[in-house]
Amino acid sequence: MDAETSNRTKKPATAARIYDFFLDGLHNFPADREAAAQVVAMMPAAPAMAKANRAFLRRGVRFLAEAGVRQFLDLGSGMPTQGPVHQIAQRIAPDARVVYVDIDPIAVSESQELLAGNDRAMAIHGDMRQPQEVLGHPRVRKMLDFDQPIALLLCAVLHFVPDDDVAYALVDEFRGALAPGSFLLLSHGANEGAQASVSTEEHDQIQRVYGQRTATPAGGRTRDGVARFFGAADLVDPGIVWAPEWRPGPEDPKHFAADPRLSCIWAGIGRLP
Ligand SMILES: C[S@@+](CC[C@H](N)C(=O)[O-])C[C@H]1O[C@@H](n2cnc3c(N)ncnc32)[C@H](O)[C@@H]1O
């Protein structure tokens, strides 16, 4: 097989599986590992950043379940492994219901396999840039009651929507569909962190890895740009901070203790009025 044919027959890399590789997961293919290696060559801390993000997600979901949230809509959910949302929420509240949505069909089918037998957690294939398709999906409507509070999770996914017009409009639309007292949990690649970690040239090269090797180009935002996603939501303490600084727990990775900026991830949770 010549190189061109081999490239064509190889599964292209995806953001979900590159991230899974960074988390030491088993749901990734050679193309994902090659793309991940290119990122790590420029940004050696990339796996630690992914782990810091995932640790924030675990702490955030625990906080939300303890605050009484019983419904979760996780957009750009990736693989439900390494402390997945449904396990954390249902450990605290067995009646918690979780809908996972991802654009990567393989992430979705693996999620469906892992969730088999759990009638309060499900995964659908969907593109969050089409909010009405996700919100109107019959299985989403059956699982979630939009008259009651829902936690909308947008964890490490909005940087895969670099176009501001599209990103802010989609979050407005999802927020607008939620009942008062709902929550928004959000984490996002940070331009300020990237500037502290890599050169502009390396940063551009990392963006090219996602732009050329996956279907989801990536681009960070500043803290102000991230704050805009929360709209009128009241931020819960400590506000929008570096991911390792959001209510850190004793079991969390300590990679960025010396300089949390280098986690390159802004994180926060807000409660909708
Ligand atoms: C870095 S992973 C984050 C996974 C998980 N949310 C977490 O924080 O641990 C980003 C995920 O977003 C998904 N994604 C990217 N663009 C998307 C879109 N437009 N709609 C739905 N999912 C998307 C990718 O397939 C990937 O699984």
Tab-separated table of C-alpha atoms and ligand atoms in Angstrom:
chain	number	residue	atom	x	y	z
A	1	MET	CA	0.000	0.000	0.000
A	2	ASP	CA	1.501	3.386	-0.951
A	3	ALA	CA	1.625	6.213	1.610
A	4	GLU	CA	-1.299	8.095	0.038
A	5	THR	CA	-3.588	5.040	0.161
A	6	SER	CA	-2.461	4.281	3.698
A	7	ASN	CA	-3.334	7.851	4.797
A	8	ARG	CA	-6.739	7.636	3.149
A	9	THR	CA	-7.617	4.342	4.819
A	10	LYS	CA	-6.361	5.458	8.233
A	11	LYS	CA	-9.051	6.848	10.564
A	12	PRO	CA	-8.453	10.604	10.843
A	13	ALA	CA	-7.580	11.935	14.275
A	14	THR	CA	-10.339	13.454	16.416
A	15	ALA	CA	-10.235	15.908	19.314
A	16	ALA	CA	-12.108	13.385	21.500
A	17	ARG	CA	-9.526	10.652	21.026
A	18	ILE	CA	-6.453	12.945	21.217
A	19	TYR	CA	-7.869	14.087	24.567
A	20	ASP	CA	-8.502	10.471	25.593
A	21	PHE	CA	-4.847	9.710	24.846
A	22	PHE	CA	-3.749	12.679	27.010
A	23	LEU	CA	-5.905	11.241	29.819
A	24	ASP	CA	-4.103	7.868	29.499
A	25	GLY	CA	-7.313	6.363	28.086
A	26	LEU	CA	-7.567	3.347	25.795
A	27	HIS	CA	-10.040	4.770	23.258
A	28	ASN	CA	-7.630	6.127	20.626
A	29	PHE	CA	-6.055	5.089	17.325
A	30	PRO	CA	-2.612	5.580	15.688
A	31	ALA	CA	-3.680	8.814	13.941
A	32	ASP	CA	-4.791	10.255	17.302
A	33	ARG	CA	-1.523	9.267	18.970
A	34	GLU	CA	0.488	10.792	16.093
A	35	ALA	CA	-1.421	14.081	16.358
A	36	ALA	CA	-1.071	13.996	20.165
A	37	ALA	CA	2.695	13.469	19.816
A	38	GLN	CA	2.903	16.536	17.553
A	39	VAL	CA	1.129	18.628	20.184
A	40	VAL	CA	3.280	17.257	23.018
A	41	ALA	CA	6.458	17.990	21.042
A	42	MET	CA	5.529	21.684	21.208
A	43	MET	CA	3.637	21.679	24.490
A	44	PRO	CA	4.957	18.926	26.789
A	45	ALA	CA	2.396	19.808	29.478
A	46	ALA	CA	-0.594	19.061	27.193
A	47	PRO	CA	-1.483	15.736	28.956
A	48	ALA	CA	-1.262	17.425	32.361
A	49	MET	CA	-3.534	20.238	31.056
A	50	ALA	CA	-6.111	17.659	29.956
A	51	LYS	CA	-5.930	15.992	33.381
A	52	ALA	CA	-6.332	19.345	35.160
A	53	ASN	CA	-9.399	20.044	33.017
A	54	ARG	CA	-10.924	16.632	33.695
A	55	ALA	CA	-10.261	17.054	37.431
A	56	PHE	CA	-12.164	20.382	37.316
A	57	LEU	CA	-15.068	18.622	35.588
A	58	ARG	CA	-15.168	15.974	38.338
A	59	ARG	CA	-15.118	18.589	41.112
A	60	GLY	CA	-17.669	20.741	39.329
A	61	VAL	CA	-20.143	17.891	38.814
A	62	ARG	CA	-19.756	16.876	42.463
A	63	PHE	CA	-20.480	20.478	43.479
A	64	LEU	CA	-23.559	20.610	41.230
A	65	ALA	CA	-24.971	17.289	42.451
A	66	GLU	CA	-24.410	18.352	46.064
A	67	ALA	CA	-26.178	21.636	45.252
A	68	GLY	CA	-29.248	19.603	44.255
A	69	VAL	CA	-28.900	19.469	40.453
A	70	ARG	CA	-30.445	16.273	39.098
A	71	GLN	CA	-30.165	16.830	35.324
A	72	PHE	CA	-27.000	17.244	33.261
A	73	LEU	CA	-26.598	18.094	29.576
A	74	ASP	CA	-22.949	17.527	28.650
A	75	LEU	CA	-22.035	19.048	25.264
A	76	GLY	CA	-18.766	17.821	23.743
A	77	SER	CA	-18.651	15.043	26.308
A	78	GLY	CA	-15.879	12.920	24.762
A	79	MET	CA	-15.499	9.443	26.263
A	80	PRO	CA	-17.358	8.833	29.540
A	81	THR	CA	-14.262	7.441	31.269
A	82	GLN	CA	-11.807	8.707	33.910
A	83	GLY	CA	-14.475	9.807	36.392
A	84	PRO	CA	-17.400	10.358	34.038
A	85	VAL	CA	-20.238	12.769	34.793
A	86	HIS	CA	-22.932	10.109	35.283
A	87	GLN	CA	-20.846	8.132	37.771
A	88	ILE	CA	-20.013	11.172	39.885
A	89	ALA	CA	-23.544	12.570	39.799
A	90	GLN	CA	-25.306	9.242	40.354
A	91	ARG	CA	-22.993	8.331	43.245
A	92	ILE	CA	-24.336	11.426	45.037
A	93	ALA	CA	-27.863	11.301	43.625
A	94	PRO	CA	-28.857	7.938	42.086
A	95	ASP	CA	-31.821	9.634	40.378
A	96	ALA	CA	-29.553	12.084	38.461
A	97	ARG	CA	-30.054	11.970	34.701
A	98	VAL	CA	-27.296	12.666	32.187
A	99	VAL	CA	-27.311	13.281	28.438
A	100	TYR	CA	-23.965	13.176	26.666
A	101	VAL	CA	-23.662	14.848	23.239
A	102	ASP	CA	-20.617	14.639	20.998
A	103	ILE	CA	-19.811	15.318	17.368
A	104	ASP	CA	-17.454	12.313	17.154
A	105	PRO	CA	-19.507	9.245	16.151
A	106	ILE	CA	-16.932	6.852	17.601
A	107	ALA	CA	-16.948	8.661	20.961
A	108	VAL	CA	-20.742	8.383	20.905
A	109	SER	CA	-20.861	4.678	20.052
A	110	GLU	CA	-18.232	3.880	22.722
A	111	SER	CA	-20.242	5.987	25.189
A	112	GLN	CA	-23.383	4.061	24.308
A	113	GLU	CA	-21.585	0.767	24.982
A	114	LEU	CA	-20.279	1.984	28.331
A	115	LEU	CA	-23.738	3.255	29.310
A	116	ALA	CA	-25.619	0.084	28.375
A	117	GLY	CA	-27.916	-0.871	31.247
A	118	ASN	CA	-27.972	2.627	32.776
A	119	ASP	CA	-31.461	3.967	32.082
A	120	ARG	CA	-30.616	7.424	33.461
A	121	ALA	CA	-27.630	8.183	31.211
A	122	MET	CA	-27.453	8.225	27.422
A	123	ALA	CA	-25.296	9.517	24.593
A	124	ILE	CA	-26.380	11.021	21.289
A	125	HIS	CA	-24.475	12.135	18.244
A	126	GLY	CA	-24.926	15.873	17.821
A	127	ASP	CA	-23.272	19.148	16.884
A	128	MET	CA	-23.695	21.841	19.516
A	129	ARG	CA	-23.459	24.441	16.732
A	130	GLN	CA	-26.996	23.269	15.872
A	131	PRO	CA	-28.659	23.944	19.262
A	132	GLN	CA	-32.210	23.340	18.073
A	133	GLU	CA	-31.313	19.876	16.803
A	134	VAL	CA	-29.851	18.950	20.186
A	135	LEU	CA	-32.604	20.645	22.226
A	136	GLY	CA	-35.364	19.206	20.066
A	137	HIS	CA	-33.939	15.683	19.907
A	138	PRO	CA	-36.731	13.323	21.048
A	139	ARG	CA	-34.423	11.290	23.320
A	140	VAL	CA	-33.092	14.483	24.948
A	141	ARG	CA	-36.668	15.682	25.552
A	142	LYS	CA	-37.570	12.304	27.026
A	143	MET	CA	-34.596	12.221	29.417
A	144	LEU	CA	-34.517	15.867	30.548
A	145	ASP	CA	-37.309	18.094	31.885
A	146	PHE	CA	-36.573	21.611	30.646
A	147	ASP	CA	-39.031	23.078	33.184
A	148	GLN	CA	-36.625	22.018	35.946
A	149	PRO	CA	-33.009	23.163	36.483
A	150	ILE	CA	-30.385	21.534	34.300
A	151	ALA	CA	-26.602	21.807	34.505
A	152	LEU	CA	-25.260	22.614	31.054
A	153	LEU	CA	-21.682	21.352	30.820
A	154	LEU	CA	-19.395	22.961	28.252
A	155	CYS	CA	-16.088	21.575	29.385
A	156	ALA	CA	-13.075	22.091	27.109
A	157	VAL	CA	-15.275	22.239	24.029
A	158	LEU	CA	-15.943	25.878	23.095
A	159	HIS	CA	-12.351	26.316	21.946
A	160	PHE	CA	-13.355	23.958	19.124
A	161	VAL	CA	-15.721	26.694	17.934
A	162	PRO	CA	-13.232	29.470	17.164
A	163	ASP	CA	-15.790	31.643	15.337
A	164	ASP	CA	-17.055	34.080	18.007
A	165	ASP	CA	-20.389	34.723	16.304
A	166	VAL	CA	-21.203	31.016	16.261
A	167	ALA	CA	-19.848	30.271	19.756
A	168	TYR	CA	-21.646	33.077	21.644
A	169	ALA	CA	-24.894	32.541	19.728
A	170	LEU	CA	-24.983	28.827	20.478
A	171	VAL	CA	-24.349	29.303	24.188
A	172	ASP	CA	-27.059	32.030	24.315
A	173	GLU	CA	-29.471	29.629	22.685
A	174	PHE	CA	-28.750	26.774	25.092
A	175	ARG	CA	-28.858	29.114	28.113
A	176	GLY	CA	-32.180	30.498	26.882
A	177	ALA	CA	-33.705	26.998	26.861
A	178	LEU	CA	-32.919	26.370	30.541
A	179	ALA	CA	-35.187	26.931	33.551
A	180	PRO	CA	-34.254	29.518	36.223
A	181	GLY	CA	-31.814	28.060	38.753
A	182	SER	CA	-30.011	26.046	36.071
A	183	PHE	CA	-26.221	26.072	36.023
A	184	LEU	CA	-23.521	26.534	33.409
A	185	LEU	CA	-20.222	24.718	33.975
A	186	LEU	CA	-17.569	25.851	31.532
A	187	SER	CA	-13.870	25.390	30.898
A	188	HIS	CA	-11.937	26.802	27.980
A	189	GLY	CA	-8.421	26.974	26.485
A	190	ALA	CA	-6.823	30.232	27.667
A	191	ASN	CA	-4.922	32.587	25.399
A	192	GLU	CA	-3.116	34.090	28.414
A	193	GLY	CA	-1.945	30.612	29.500
A	194	ALA	CA	-0.771	29.700	26.008
A	195	GLN	CA	1.255	32.924	25.824
A	196	ALA	CA	2.980	31.925	29.077
A	197	SER	CA	3.659	28.341	27.935
A	198	VAL	CA	4.662	28.347	24.255
A	199	SER	CA	5.980	30.677	21.584
A	200	THR	CA	3.545	32.225	19.127
A	201	GLU	CA	4.971	29.976	16.432
A	202	GLU	CA	4.434	26.825	18.533
A	203	HIS	CA	0.934	28.005	19.409
A	204	ASP	CA	0.136	28.422	15.696
A	205	GLN	CA	1.563	24.970	14.974
A	206	ILE	CA	-0.608	23.364	17.662
A	207	GLN	CA	-3.663	25.024	16.148
A	208	ARG	CA	-2.589	23.667	12.757
A	209	VAL	CA	-2.495	20.109	14.173
A	210	TYR	CA	-6.193	20.381	15.088
A	211	GLY	CA	-7.069	22.373	11.958
A	212	GLN	CA	-5.419	19.947	9.558
A	213	ARG	CA	-5.658	16.548	11.283
A	214	THR	CA	-9.129	16.755	12.828
A	215	ALA	CA	-12.537	18.072	11.772
A	216	THR	CA	-12.590	20.544	14.688
A	217	PRO	CA	-10.108	23.437	14.471
A	218	ALA	CA	-9.166	24.937	17.843
A	219	GLY	CA	-8.631	28.456	19.183
A	220	GLY	CA	-8.311	29.805	22.733
A	221	ARG	CA	-10.051	32.816	24.272
A	222	THR	CA	-9.110	35.349	26.926
A	223	ARG	CA	-10.654	35.416	30.404
A	224	ASP	CA	-12.975	38.254	29.280
A	225	GLY	CA	-14.005	36.224	26.249
A	226	VAL	CA	-14.793	33.259	28.501
A	227	ALA	CA	-16.721	35.466	30.978
A	228	ARG	CA	-19.021	36.551	28.128
A	229	PHE	CA	-20.366	32.989	27.809
A	230	PHE	CA	-21.905	33.230	31.285
A	231	GLY	CA	-24.255	36.077	30.319
A	232	ALA	CA	-26.350	37.081	33.346
A	233	ALA	CA	-25.414	33.980	35.361
A	234	ASP	CA	-24.101	34.543	38.909
A	235	LEU	CA	-20.658	33.032	39.190
A	236	VAL	CA	-20.238	30.749	42.166
A	237	ASP	CA	-17.047	31.143	44.211
A	238	PRO	CA	-14.221	31.431	43.240
A	239	GLY	CA	-15.467	32.790	39.867
A	240	ILE	CA	-13.537	32.220	36.640
A	241	VAL	CA	-10.089	30.977	37.613
A	242	TRP	CA	-7.366	28.676	36.335
A	243	ALA	CA	-8.767	25.121	36.323
A	244	PRO	CA	-6.541	23.826	39.183
A	245	GLU	CA	-7.680	26.780	41.334
A	246	TRP	CA	-11.405	25.990	41.138
A	247	ARG	CA	-12.079	24.497	44.606
A	248	PRO	CA	-9.060	22.151	44.505
A	249	GLY	CA	-9.366	18.856	46.365
A	250	PRO	CA	-6.720	16.658	48.026
A	251	GLU	CA	-7.048	13.973	45.328
A	252	ASP	CA	-6.342	16.364	42.415
A	253	PRO	CA	-3.231	16.310	40.218
A	254	LYS	CA	-0.673	18.846	41.478
A	255	HIS	CA	1.030	19.564	38.138
A	256	PHE	CA	0.461	23.303	38.099
A	257	ALA	CA	0.798	24.109	41.803
A	258	ALA	CA	3.742	26.443	41.147
A	259	ASP	CA	2.059	28.365	38.317
A	260	PRO	CA	-1.649	27.565	37.644
A	261	ARG	CA	-1.548	29.761	34.514
A	262	LEU	CA	0.376	26.981	32.796
A	263	SER	CA	-2.718	24.744	32.965
A	264	CYS	CA	-3.915	26.979	30.090
A	265	ILE	CA	-7.560	26.377	31.078
A	266	TRP	CA	-10.046	28.921	32.428
A	267	ALA	CA	-12.827	27.335	34.477
A	268	GLY	CA	-15.991	28.487	36.209
A	269	ILE	CA	-19.561	27.666	37.193
A	270	GLY	CA	-22.483	30.085	37.082
A	271	ARG	CA	-26.107	29.875	38.261
A	272	LEU	CA	-28.734	31.244	35.891
A	273	PRO	CA	-31.227	33.756	37.286
B	1	LIG	C1	-11.261	18.052	24.829
B	1	LIG	S1	-12.685	17.051	24.669
B	1	LIG	C2	-13.530	17.424	26.189
B	1	LIG	C3	-14.297	16.245	26.753
B	1	LIG	C4	-15.024	16.541	28.072
B	1	LIG	N1	-16.004	17.601	27.887
B	1	LIG	C5	-14.058	16.937	29.154
B	1	LIG	O1	-13.897	18.150	29.389
B	1	LIG	O2	-13.448	16.077	29.769
B	1	LIG	C6	-13.663	18.009	23.488
B	1	LIG	C7	-14.836	17.235	22.942
B	1	LIG	O3	-15.691	18.132	22.227
B	1	LIG	C8	-16.189	17.451	21.084
B	1	LIG	N2	-16.667	18.474	20.118
B	1	LIG	C9	-15.931	19.363	19.406
B	1	LIG	N3	-16.738	20.148	18.664
B	1	LIG	C10	-18.017	19.756	18.926
B	1	LIG	C11	-19.295	20.173	18.467
B	1	LIG	N4	-19.418	21.165	17.555
B	1	LIG	N5	-20.404	19.566	18.948
B	1	LIG	C12	-20.288	18.546	19.839
B	1	LIG	N6	-19.098	18.083	20.298
B	1	LIG	C13	-17.976	18.685	19.866
B	1	LIG	C14	-15.011	16.627	20.615
B	1	LIG	O4	-15.421	15.560	19.767
B	1	LIG	C15	-14.451	16.154	21.953
B	1	LIG	O5	-15.038	14.942	22.369
